[in-house]
């Protein structure tokens, strides 16, 4: 059993109010909520200027999600959504965390606050240092900070004792410099948020299609006959995606949604970009809702595959695209034969859905060819996540629904540049061909031993095999699983360093010494020796484009991420073959180096200046699968869930509320689920509540069970909800303490934070 060491958010309840669940997402309420956040944090005048520039071709990229912007027409008001506006408000806030703030608030005192309160304190204005044994952070000069880190790094027994994390907001330019610094220092320990996010998608797609990214473009949504949205809540997490789904519907396409929850945004929405549609009944999006049990997706997809096979055998050529299969794929027979190992009745139990509904879905798949399948964390954070995604690919391959207009794979990324960071080399196991090119261009020998991913980094710090943690953005303690274990891991470190815009819990759960290095956000101007710089990012569909800050930096003492890396490299690397100071004097020089090393970036500086940017090459989009081991698109054999629940046990998924951005808590409401002013809630099926003798708003403790180990999270209110039996939902980071460090996805090693086995104890 673990106890709270302030690494977890406090157990205090905040005063819940329940509301009716809205019938429609977005609309006037969303606009109002966006403007309220903007007004509170930034003031209306600055706020409107910000929104005007958000996601416009010469503006800045929204730090919210990675959903792409339209290639052509952009919304007349602004290409933004409620949650994008909240993300911008959060970053551009007037509130400041100054040296005086740190002098008057000890670390211990701050760690007792909720994440919401910590975040609201504001933007960090100066580099800050917590020396060993001290209670308060104190101001430090940039030079001293760099020297201090350099000294610690250079006194390690091996470069592999340092860990360099990245969160997915880091620009291409910063990410490229960062990985170059880390590899010149001598390690591949480059874990990133992607390890906890779409790593399973990358693994599954690389194996089956030869590229770890999705294949569709935004325009494909205008042409699709059928879009299937699995394990994703776009109304909250990718609101602009609803516009694309609306286009699919306007053009006669159909939408199937597969989710344990009837997420409001997917059912009906009102286009935020079109004021004429803010009133009225909105647009119905989902045609068929399959309310799957948590982790029942492989079972569901297998039933669909079995039904497709059955029909094809009964009526040859009525289902499969034989020409595509013959020319482009490998492994069909093995996949089809394996289906015989499963009976529909067995599989049905795992899905919790009626066969009738699954047959309806199968008909839609059989009768259409232009099919897009979209997914996010509902598929990627389970033990068999890679199986989930490979099974999706099986369906698309049978139909030949890939590499053609209106069809393909659409893993919807989270952080706004998480995909770009990978392209730039942020990965603990980059290919030799990438590393060879890096060595050639910069005349050094990069390390080849694979580094630690997130989970292995935590274990290494826990076991004291790693002694320095450096975070380029993010909030490691709150984003990672097994909070108390991870807290011990971080506290074992000699030094923890965070490059951050805002104060977060990771600054407060620290190593023996700790540093906060404050950096510019997306919305701010970045001035270097040669003048104002822009940066570039890659969205979820492989479009690379520029982002230009528009606001004055909120403090004179903050640096850009590239400048921080250059300062650190100059201090640390005595004989570097890289002229770091020159590279950051003009980011064009960084882009020239990226162009020299990474395929697809030809004429980078020129094309980055084109309005709207440019598409990176994508072999799957071109119907070319030569990068796989067989040289073809691979059918695969996949395993359904092997979760076994004992009596009185439940599966818990940890999800996002409408008022949070990962570990940043914008507010305490989850308007679309009818719960206001409280985050410590557990959503339960009413029949399960009955069998557990629980009533609405009863106070419970949650106990997770894994491998004979128990973990506890105290003080949650029970909410009766439309969720399948034996399934429950809580929010992260509150419930992260229950996610065991050893409970991970096969192959991708992603924490299984959507399948936590729990029991529920009434207080
Ligand atoms: N406003 C806002 N925007 C965000 C973020 C944010 O926190 N706030 N986070 C960003 C990031 S980093 C990411 S990765 C994305 C996350 O975007 P999402 O993946 O949409 O986020 P989650 O809240 O984790 O939602 C998971 C969804 O999957 C469903 N689900 C859970 N388990 C299963 C399952 O076993 N099967 C199926 N079929 N469905 C399941 C849940 O009911 C829920 O609807 O959003 C990005 N955008
Ligand atoms: N249980 C559970 N855990 C999860 C998930 C889940 O669904 N369930 N989802 C996982 C997923 S998908 C992800 S992506 C991770 C997210 O993990 P992270 O990326 O580590 O977490 P964030 O909350 O996005 O990081 C927020 C912090 O980033 C800093 N920041 C913001 N903008 C910038 C910037 O421009 N530059 C720099 N340097 N810093 C900046 C701010 O200080 C802010 O406090 O969490 C994972 N954890
Ligand atoms: Mo993510």
PDB file of N, CA and C and ligand atoms in Angstrom, residues 63 91 119 124 165-171 192-194 196-198 377 380-381 414-415 418 471-481 498-507 517 519-522 561 564 653-656 661-664 731-733 735-736 739 751-754 756, ligand 2:
ATOM      1  N   UNK A  63      -0.957  25.402 -29.121  1.00  0.00           N
ATOM      2  CA  UNK A  63      -0.273  24.434 -28.257  1.00  0.00           C
ATOM      3  C   UNK A  63      -1.213  23.355 -27.738  1.00  0.00           C
ATOM      4  N   UNK A  91      -1.169  29.531 -21.288  1.00  0.00           N
ATOM      5  CA  UNK A  91       0.226  29.895 -21.571  1.00  0.00           C
ATOM      6  C   UNK A  91       0.440  31.406 -21.483  1.00  0.00           C
ATOM      7  N   UNK A 119      -1.078  25.269 -11.141  1.00  0.00           N
ATOM      8  CA  UNK A 119      -1.069  25.805 -12.507  1.00  0.00           C
ATOM      9  C   UNK A 119      -1.492  27.264 -12.565  1.00  0.00           C
ATOM     10  N   UNK A 124       6.596  31.127 -15.085  1.00  0.00           N
ATOM     11  CA  UNK A 124       7.852  31.281 -14.335  1.00  0.00           C
ATOM     12  C   UNK A 124       8.698  32.347 -15.026  1.00  0.00           C
ATOM     13  N   UNK A 165      14.209  13.675 -20.925  1.00  0.00           N
ATOM     14  CA  UNK A 165      12.799  13.508 -21.328  1.00  0.00           C
ATOM     15  C   UNK A 165      12.366  14.672 -22.227  1.00  0.00           C
ATOM     16  N   UNK A 166      11.408  14.390 -23.116  1.00  0.00           N
ATOM     17  CA  UNK A 166      10.791  15.452 -23.922  1.00  0.00           C
ATOM     18  C   UNK A 166       9.281  15.318 -23.880  1.00  0.00           C
ATOM     19  N   UNK A 167       8.584  16.434 -23.708  1.00  0.00           N
ATOM     20  CA  UNK A 167       7.141  16.454 -23.878  1.00  0.00           C
ATOM     21  C   UNK A 167       6.890  17.001 -25.285  1.00  0.00           C
ATOM     22  N   UNK A 168       5.735  16.725 -25.835  1.00  0.00           N
ATOM     23  CA  UNK A 168       5.538  16.945 -27.265  1.00  0.00           C
ATOM     24  C   UNK A 168       5.220  18.354 -27.738  1.00  0.00           C
ATOM     25  N   UNK A 169       5.560  19.375 -26.942  1.00  0.00           N
ATOM     26  CA  UNK A 169       5.330  20.730 -27.454  1.00  0.00           C
ATOM     27  C   UNK A 169       6.579  21.338 -28.066  1.00  0.00           C
ATOM     28  N   UNK A 170       7.693  20.673 -27.797  1.00  0.00           N
ATOM     29  CA  UNK A 170       8.979  21.178 -28.254  1.00  0.00           C
ATOM     30  C   UNK A 170       8.999  21.278 -29.781  1.00  0.00           C
ATOM     31  N   UNK A 171       9.470  22.408 -30.301  1.00  0.00           N
ATOM     32  CA  UNK A 171       9.469  22.623 -31.755  1.00  0.00           C
ATOM     33  C   UNK A 171      10.465  21.688 -32.436  1.00  0.00           C
ATOM     34  N   UNK A 192      10.192  10.001 -24.158  1.00  0.00           N
ATOM     35  CA  UNK A 192       9.306  11.141 -24.434  1.00  0.00           C
ATOM     36  C   UNK A 192       7.868  10.791 -24.096  1.00  0.00           C
ATOM     37  N   UNK A 193       7.002  11.793 -24.154  1.00  0.00           N
ATOM     38  CA  UNK A 193       5.608  11.567 -23.790  1.00  0.00           C
ATOM     39  C   UNK A 193       4.975  10.544 -24.715  1.00  0.00           C
ATOM     40  N   UNK A 194       5.514  10.429 -25.920  1.00  0.00           N
ATOM     41  CA  UNK A 194       4.981   9.471 -26.882  1.00  0.00           C
ATOM     42  C   UNK A 194       5.050   8.040 -26.354  1.00  0.00           C
ATOM     43  N   UNK A 196       4.149   7.130 -23.639  1.00  0.00           N
ATOM     44  CA  UNK A 196       2.925   6.903 -22.857  1.00  0.00           C
ATOM     45  C   UNK A 196       1.681   7.129 -23.708  1.00  0.00           C
ATOM     46  N   UNK A 197       1.886   7.429 -24.974  1.00  0.00           N
ATOM     47  CA  UNK A 197       0.791   7.967 -25.781  1.00  0.00           C
ATOM     48  C   UNK A 197       0.571   7.094 -27.015  1.00  0.00           C
ATOM     49  N   UNK A 198       1.181   7.455 -28.151  1.00  0.00           N
ATOM     50  CA  UNK A 198       0.937   6.697 -29.381  1.00  0.00           C
ATOM     51  C   UNK A 198       2.059   5.732 -29.739  1.00  0.00           C
ATOM     52  N   UNK A 377      -6.156   7.318 -27.355  1.00  0.00           N
ATOM     53  CA  UNK A 377      -5.678   6.590 -26.166  1.00  0.00           C
ATOM     54  C   UNK A 377      -6.543   5.408 -25.741  1.00  0.00           C
ATOM     55  N   UNK A 380      -4.498   2.722 -27.272  1.00  0.00           N
ATOM     56  CA  UNK A 380      -3.027   2.614 -27.167  1.00  0.00           C
ATOM     57  C   UNK A 380      -2.518   2.304 -25.768  1.00  0.00           C
ATOM     58  N   UNK A 381      -3.385   2.392 -24.768  1.00  0.00           N
ATOM     59  CA  UNK A 381      -2.900   2.255 -23.384  1.00  0.00           C
ATOM     60  C   UNK A 381      -3.423   0.995 -22.699  1.00  0.00           C
ATOM     61  N   UNK A 414      -1.613  13.530 -29.841  1.00  0.00           N
ATOM     62  CA  UNK A 414      -1.961  14.381 -28.730  1.00  0.00           C
ATOM     63  C   UNK A 414      -1.273  15.712 -28.786  1.00  0.00           C
ATOM     64  N   UNK A 415      -0.072  15.779 -28.212  1.00  0.00           N
ATOM     65  CA  UNK A 415       0.672  17.038 -28.154  1.00  0.00           C
ATOM     66  C   UNK A 415       0.903  17.586 -29.551  1.00  0.00           C
ATOM     67  N   UNK A 418       4.252  16.326 -31.060  1.00  0.00           N
ATOM     68  CA  UNK A 418       4.791  15.043 -30.628  1.00  0.00           C
ATOM     69  C   UNK A 418       5.283  14.244 -31.837  1.00  0.00           C
ATOM     70  N   UNK A 471      14.118  17.364 -17.940  1.00  0.00           N
ATOM     71  CA  UNK A 471      12.847  17.346 -18.671  1.00  0.00           C
ATOM     72  C   UNK A 471      12.729  18.556 -19.592  1.00  0.00           C
ATOM     73  N   UNK A 472      12.636  18.289 -20.884  1.00  0.00           N
ATOM     74  CA  UNK A 472      12.375  19.372 -21.833  1.00  0.00           C
ATOM     75  C   UNK A 472      10.853  19.486 -21.940  1.00  0.00           C
ATOM     76  N   UNK A 473      10.278  20.288 -21.069  1.00  0.00           N
ATOM     77  CA  UNK A 473       8.822  20.406 -21.013  1.00  0.00           C
ATOM     78  C   UNK A 473       8.203  19.248 -20.250  1.00  0.00           C
ATOM     79  N   UNK A 474       6.876  19.272 -20.179  1.00  0.00           N
ATOM     80  CA  UNK A 474       6.143  18.178 -19.556  1.00  0.00           C
ATOM     81  C   UNK A 474       6.105  18.268 -18.046  1.00  0.00           C
ATOM     82  N   UNK A 475       5.477  17.261 -17.474  1.00  0.00           N
ATOM     83  CA  UNK A 475       5.265  17.214 -16.031  1.00  0.00           C
ATOM     84  C   UNK A 475       5.370  15.751 -15.632  1.00  0.00           C
ATOM     85  N   UNK A 476       6.600  15.302 -15.525  1.00  0.00           N
ATOM     86  CA  UNK A 476       6.908  13.868 -15.458  1.00  0.00           C
ATOM     87  C   UNK A 476       6.215  13.162 -14.289  1.00  0.00           C
ATOM     88  N   UNK A 477       6.274  13.753 -13.109  1.00  0.00           N
ATOM     89  CA  UNK A 477       5.721  13.038 -11.941  1.00  0.00           C
ATOM     90  C   UNK A 477       4.214  12.833 -12.090  1.00  0.00           C
ATOM     91  N   UNK A 478       3.537  13.790 -12.722  1.00  0.00           N
ATOM     92  CA  UNK A 478       2.078  13.685 -12.795  1.00  0.00           C
ATOM     93  C   UNK A 478       1.603  12.936 -14.033  1.00  0.00           C
ATOM     94  N   UNK A 479       2.444  12.851 -15.053  1.00  0.00           N
ATOM     95  CA  UNK A 479       2.026  12.185 -16.290  1.00  0.00           C
ATOM     96  C   UNK A 479       2.320  10.695 -16.255  1.00  0.00           C
ATOM     97  N   UNK A 480       3.258  10.288 -15.422  1.00  0.00           N
ATOM     98  CA  UNK A 480       3.723   8.902 -15.448  1.00  0.00           C
ATOM     99  C   UNK A 480       2.912   8.030 -14.489  1.00  0.00           C
ATOM    100  N   UNK A 481       3.001   6.701 -14.653  1.00  0.00           N
ATOM    101  CA  UNK A 481       2.238   5.801 -13.790  1.00  0.00           C
ATOM    102  C   UNK A 481       2.861   5.693 -12.403  1.00  0.00           C
ATOM    103  N   UNK A 498      14.075  21.016 -14.992  1.00  0.00           N
ATOM    104  CA  UNK A 498      12.909  21.117 -15.874  1.00  0.00           C
ATOM    105  C   UNK A 498      12.936  22.409 -16.669  1.00  0.00           C
ATOM    106  N   UNK A 499      12.854  22.266 -17.969  1.00  0.00           N
ATOM    107  CA  UNK A 499      12.644  23.425 -18.829  1.00  0.00           C
ATOM    108  C   UNK A 499      11.142  23.585 -18.948  1.00  0.00           C
ATOM    109  N   UNK A 500      10.606  24.684 -18.428  1.00  0.00           N
ATOM    110  CA  UNK A 500       9.156  24.770 -18.289  1.00  0.00           C
ATOM    111  C   UNK A 500       8.647  26.169 -18.577  1.00  0.00           C
ATOM    112  N   UNK A 501       7.398  26.222 -18.943  1.00  0.00           N
ATOM    113  CA  UNK A 501       6.726  27.519 -19.026  1.00  0.00           C
ATOM    114  C   UNK A 501       6.063  27.828 -17.687  1.00  0.00           C
ATOM    115  N   UNK A 502       5.420  26.807 -17.123  1.00  0.00           N
ATOM    116  CA  UNK A 502       4.633  27.039 -15.915  1.00  0.00           C
ATOM    117  C   UNK A 502       5.046  26.106 -14.791  1.00  0.00           C
ATOM    118  N   UNK A 503       4.724  26.558 -13.586  1.00  0.00           N
ATOM    119  CA  UNK A 503       5.006  25.741 -12.408  1.00  0.00           C
ATOM    120  C   UNK A 503       4.165  24.466 -12.467  1.00  0.00           C
ATOM    121  N   UNK A 504       4.773  23.340 -12.121  1.00  0.00           N
ATOM    122  CA  UNK A 504       3.981  22.119 -12.000  1.00  0.00           C
ATOM    123  C   UNK A 504       4.570  21.212 -10.917  1.00  0.00           C
ATOM    124  N   UNK A 505       3.878  20.111 -10.663  1.00  0.00           N
ATOM    125  CA  UNK A 505       4.252  19.264  -9.532  1.00  0.00           C
ATOM    126  C   UNK A 505       5.656  18.686  -9.685  1.00  0.00           C
ATOM    127  N   UNK A 506       6.130  18.530 -10.918  1.00  0.00           N
ATOM    128  CA  UNK A 506       7.472  17.954 -11.108  1.00  0.00           C
ATOM    129  C   UNK A 506       8.567  18.857 -10.549  1.00  0.00           C
ATOM    130  N   UNK A 507       8.274  20.156 -10.387  1.00  0.00           N
ATOM    131  CA  UNK A 507       9.266  21.039  -9.762  1.00  0.00           C
ATOM    132  C   UNK A 507       9.317  20.833  -8.253  1.00  0.00           C
ATOM    133  N   UNK A 517      14.211  25.877 -15.417  1.00  0.00           N
ATOM    134  CA  UNK A 517      14.697  26.770 -16.471  1.00  0.00           C
ATOM    135  C   UNK A 517      13.485  27.263 -17.262  1.00  0.00           C
ATOM    136  N   UNK A 519      11.122  28.926 -20.048  1.00  0.00           N
ATOM    137  CA  UNK A 519      11.313  29.118 -21.490  1.00  0.00           C
ATOM    138  C   UNK A 519      10.117  29.839 -22.114  1.00  0.00           C
ATOM    139  N   UNK A 520      10.342  30.300 -23.327  1.00  0.00           N
ATOM    140  CA  UNK A 520       9.280  30.942 -24.116  1.00  0.00           C
ATOM    141  C   UNK A 520       8.213  29.917 -24.464  1.00  0.00           C
ATOM    142  N   UNK A 521       6.985  30.367 -24.571  1.00  0.00           N
ATOM    143  CA  UNK A 521       5.918  29.509 -25.097  1.00  0.00           C
ATOM    144  C   UNK A 521       5.677  29.837 -26.569  1.00  0.00           C
ATOM    145  N   UNK A 522       4.810  29.020 -27.184  1.00  0.00           N
ATOM    146  CA  UNK A 522       4.482  29.196 -28.608  1.00  0.00           C
ATOM    147  C   UNK A 522       3.998  30.594 -28.981  1.00  0.00           C
ATOM    148  N   UNK A 561      13.747  27.569 -26.056  1.00  0.00           N
ATOM    149  CA  UNK A 561      14.267  26.211 -25.840  1.00  0.00           C
ATOM    150  C   UNK A 561      15.584  25.994 -26.593  1.00  0.00           C
ATOM    151  N   UNK A 564      18.373  27.570 -24.695  1.00  0.00           N
ATOM    152  CA  UNK A 564      18.705  26.833 -23.463  1.00  0.00           C
ATOM    153  C   UNK A 564      19.592  25.628 -23.795  1.00  0.00           C
ATOM    154  N   UNK A 653     -10.533   2.787 -16.486  1.00  0.00           N
ATOM    155  CA  UNK A 653      -9.735   3.555 -17.455  1.00  0.00           C
ATOM    156  C   UNK A 653      -9.497   4.941 -16.869  1.00  0.00           C
ATOM    157  N   UNK A 654      -8.300   5.475 -17.074  1.00  0.00           N
ATOM    158  CA  UNK A 654      -7.996   6.823 -16.581  1.00  0.00           C
ATOM    159  C   UNK A 654      -8.036   7.760 -17.784  1.00  0.00           C
ATOM    160  N   UNK A 655      -8.960   8.704 -17.745  1.00  0.00           N
ATOM    161  CA  UNK A 655      -9.204   9.530 -18.930  1.00  0.00           C
ATOM    162  C   UNK A 655      -9.104  11.020 -18.582  1.00  0.00           C
ATOM    163  N   UNK A 656      -9.350  11.861 -19.594  1.00  0.00           N
ATOM    164  CA  UNK A 656      -9.265  13.310 -19.432  1.00  0.00           C
ATOM    165  C   UNK A 656     -10.642  13.911 -19.221  1.00  0.00           C
ATOM    166  N   UNK A 661      -5.631  19.828 -19.650  1.00  0.00           N
ATOM    167  CA  UNK A 661      -4.747  19.429 -20.736  1.00  0.00           C
ATOM    168  C   UNK A 661      -3.698  18.527 -20.115  1.00  0.00           C
ATOM    169  N   UNK A 662      -3.867  17.252 -20.252  1.00  0.00           N
ATOM    170  CA  UNK A 662      -3.012  16.278 -19.574  1.00  0.00           C
ATOM    171  C   UNK A 662      -2.922  16.639 -18.103  1.00  0.00           C
ATOM    172  N   UNK A 663      -1.742  17.043 -17.626  1.00  0.00           N
ATOM    173  CA  UNK A 663      -1.614  17.317 -16.191  1.00  0.00           C
ATOM    174  C   UNK A 663      -1.939  18.759 -15.850  1.00  0.00           C
ATOM    175  N   UNK A 664      -2.222  19.572 -16.850  1.00  0.00           N
ATOM    176  CA  UNK A 664      -2.612  20.966 -16.595  1.00  0.00           C
ATOM    177  C   UNK A 664      -4.117  21.011 -16.405  1.00  0.00           C
ATOM    178  N   UNK A 731     -10.232  10.154 -13.588  1.00  0.00           N
ATOM    179  CA  UNK A 731      -9.346  11.083 -14.288  1.00  0.00           C
ATOM    180  C   UNK A 731      -7.894  10.842 -13.894  1.00  0.00           C
ATOM    181  N   UNK A 732      -7.000  11.095 -14.856  1.00  0.00           N
ATOM    182  CA  UNK A 732      -5.602  11.196 -14.464  1.00  0.00           C
ATOM    183  C   UNK A 732      -5.290  12.679 -14.369  1.00  0.00           C
ATOM    184  N   UNK A 733      -4.362  13.155 -13.553  1.00  0.00           N
ATOM    185  CA  UNK A 733      -3.366  12.391 -12.790  1.00  0.00           C
ATOM    186  C   UNK A 733      -3.836  11.826 -11.449  1.00  0.00           C
ATOM    187  N   UNK A 735      -5.639   9.419 -10.578  1.00  0.00           N
ATOM    188  CA  UNK A 735      -5.665   7.961 -10.441  1.00  0.00           C
ATOM    189  C   UNK A 735      -4.348   7.302 -10.859  1.00  0.00           C
ATOM    190  N   UNK A 736      -3.353   8.091 -11.224  1.00  0.00           N
ATOM    191  CA  UNK A 736      -2.098   7.493 -11.695  1.00  0.00           C
ATOM    192  C   UNK A 736      -1.403   6.636 -10.652  1.00  0.00           C
ATOM    193  N   UNK A 739      -1.804   2.974 -11.240  1.00  0.00           N
ATOM    194  CA  UNK A 739      -1.309   2.304 -12.457  1.00  0.00           C
ATOM    195  C   UNK A 739       0.068   1.701 -12.155  1.00  0.00           C
ATOM    196  N   UNK A 751       2.546   2.428 -20.546  1.00  0.00           N
ATOM    197  CA  UNK A 751       1.771   2.097 -19.351  1.00  0.00           C
ATOM    198  C   UNK A 751       0.315   1.782 -19.722  1.00  0.00           C
ATOM    199  N   UNK A 752      -0.206   0.702 -19.128  1.00  0.00           N
ATOM    200  CA  UNK A 752      -1.577   0.285 -19.464  1.00  0.00           C
ATOM    201  C   UNK A 752      -2.557   1.101 -18.632  1.00  0.00           C
ATOM    202  N   UNK A 753      -2.608   2.390 -18.870  1.00  0.00           N
ATOM    203  CA  UNK A 753      -3.393   3.256 -17.976  1.00  0.00           C
ATOM    204  C   UNK A 753      -4.880   3.273 -18.303  1.00  0.00           C
ATOM    205  N   UNK A 754      -5.302   2.499 -19.307  1.00  0.00           N
ATOM    206  CA  UNK A 754      -6.742   2.357 -19.545  1.00  0.00           C
ATOM    207  C   UNK A 754      -7.256   1.008 -19.047  1.00  0.00           C
ATOM    208  N   UNK A 756      -6.760  -0.718 -15.635  1.00  0.00           N
ATOM    209  CA  UNK A 756      -6.282  -0.899 -14.272  1.00  0.00           C
ATOM    210  C   UNK A 756      -7.343  -1.729 -13.562  1.00  0.00           C
TER     211      UNK A 756
HETATM  212  N1  LIG B   2      -3.158   7.632 -16.299  1.00  0.00           N
HETATM  213  C1  LIG B   2      -2.870   8.234 -17.431  1.00  0.00           C
HETATM  214  N2  LIG B   2      -1.662   8.802 -17.570  1.00  0.00           N
HETATM  215  C2  LIG B   2      -1.353   9.408 -18.724  1.00  0.00           C
HETATM  216  C3  LIG B   2      -2.271   9.448 -19.796  1.00  0.00           C
HETATM  217  C4  LIG B   2      -3.550   8.847 -19.619  1.00  0.00           C
HETATM  218  O1  LIG B   2      -4.415   8.860 -20.520  1.00  0.00           O
HETATM  219  N3  LIG B   2      -3.812   8.259 -18.422  1.00  0.00           N
HETATM  220  N4  LIG B   2      -1.899  10.049 -20.962  1.00  0.00           N
HETATM  221  C5  LIG B   2      -0.484  10.069 -21.292  1.00  0.00           C
HETATM  222  C6  LIG B   2      -0.227  10.918 -22.450  1.00  0.00           C
HETATM  223  S1  LIG B   2      -1.136  10.554 -23.853  1.00  0.00           S
HETATM  224  C7  LIG B   2       0.696  11.909 -22.472  1.00  0.00           C
HETATM  225  S2  LIG B   2       1.052  12.682 -23.953  1.00  0.00           S
HETATM  226  C8  LIG B   2       1.440  12.270 -21.245  1.00  0.00           C
HETATM  227  C9  LIG B   2       1.691  13.785 -21.143  1.00  0.00           C
HETATM  228  O2  LIG B   2       2.822  14.002 -20.410  1.00  0.00           O
HETATM  229  P1  LIG B   2       3.587  15.418 -20.407  1.00  0.00           P
HETATM  230  O3  LIG B   2       3.771  15.895 -21.779  1.00  0.00           O
HETATM  231  O4  LIG B   2       4.811  15.202 -19.586  1.00  0.00           O
HETATM  232  O5  LIG B   2       2.600  16.333 -19.571  1.00  0.00           O
HETATM  233  P2  LIG B   2       1.859  17.698 -19.839  1.00  0.00           P
HETATM  234  O6  LIG B   2       0.806  17.763 -18.797  1.00  0.00           O
HETATM  235  O7  LIG B   2       1.401  17.816 -21.218  1.00  0.00           O
HETATM  236  O8  LIG B   2       2.975  18.805 -19.507  1.00  0.00           O
HETATM  237  C10 LIG B   2       2.586  20.048 -19.038  1.00  0.00           C
HETATM  238  C11 LIG B   2       3.760  20.912 -18.646  1.00  0.00           C
HETATM  239  O9  LIG B   2       4.537  21.258 -19.782  1.00  0.00           O
HETATM  240  C12 LIG B   2       5.126  22.542 -19.618  1.00  0.00           C
HETATM  241  N5  LIG B   2       5.013  23.251 -20.886  1.00  0.00           N
HETATM  242  C13 LIG B   2       3.907  23.677 -21.518  1.00  0.00           C
HETATM  243  N6  LIG B   2       4.227  24.273 -22.686  1.00  0.00           N
HETATM  244  C14 LIG B   2       5.570  24.211 -22.795  1.00  0.00           C
HETATM  245  C15 LIG B   2       6.506  24.624 -23.774  1.00  0.00           C
HETATM  246  O10 LIG B   2       6.159  25.208 -24.799  1.00  0.00           O
HETATM  247  N7  LIG B   2       7.824  24.340 -23.522  1.00  0.00           N
HETATM  248  C16 LIG B   2       8.246  23.716 -22.393  1.00  0.00           C
HETATM  249  N8  LIG B   2       9.537  23.462 -22.227  1.00  0.00           N
HETATM  250  N9  LIG B   2       7.383  23.336 -21.441  1.00  0.00           N
HETATM  251  C17 LIG B   2       6.067  23.569 -21.649  1.00  0.00           C
HETATM  252  C18 LIG B   2       4.385  23.254 -18.516  1.00  0.00           C
HETATM  253  O11 LIG B   2       5.302  23.555 -17.481  1.00  0.00           O
HETATM  254  C19 LIG B   2       3.309  22.251 -18.082  1.00  0.00           C
HETATM  255  O12 LIG B   2       3.220  22.183 -16.681  1.00  0.00           O
HETATM  256  O13 LIG B   2       0.697  11.841 -20.088  1.00  0.00           O
HETATM  257  C20 LIG B   2       0.425  10.447 -20.105  1.00  0.00           C
HETATM  258  N10 LIG B   2      -0.141  10.018 -18.844  1.00  0.00           N
END
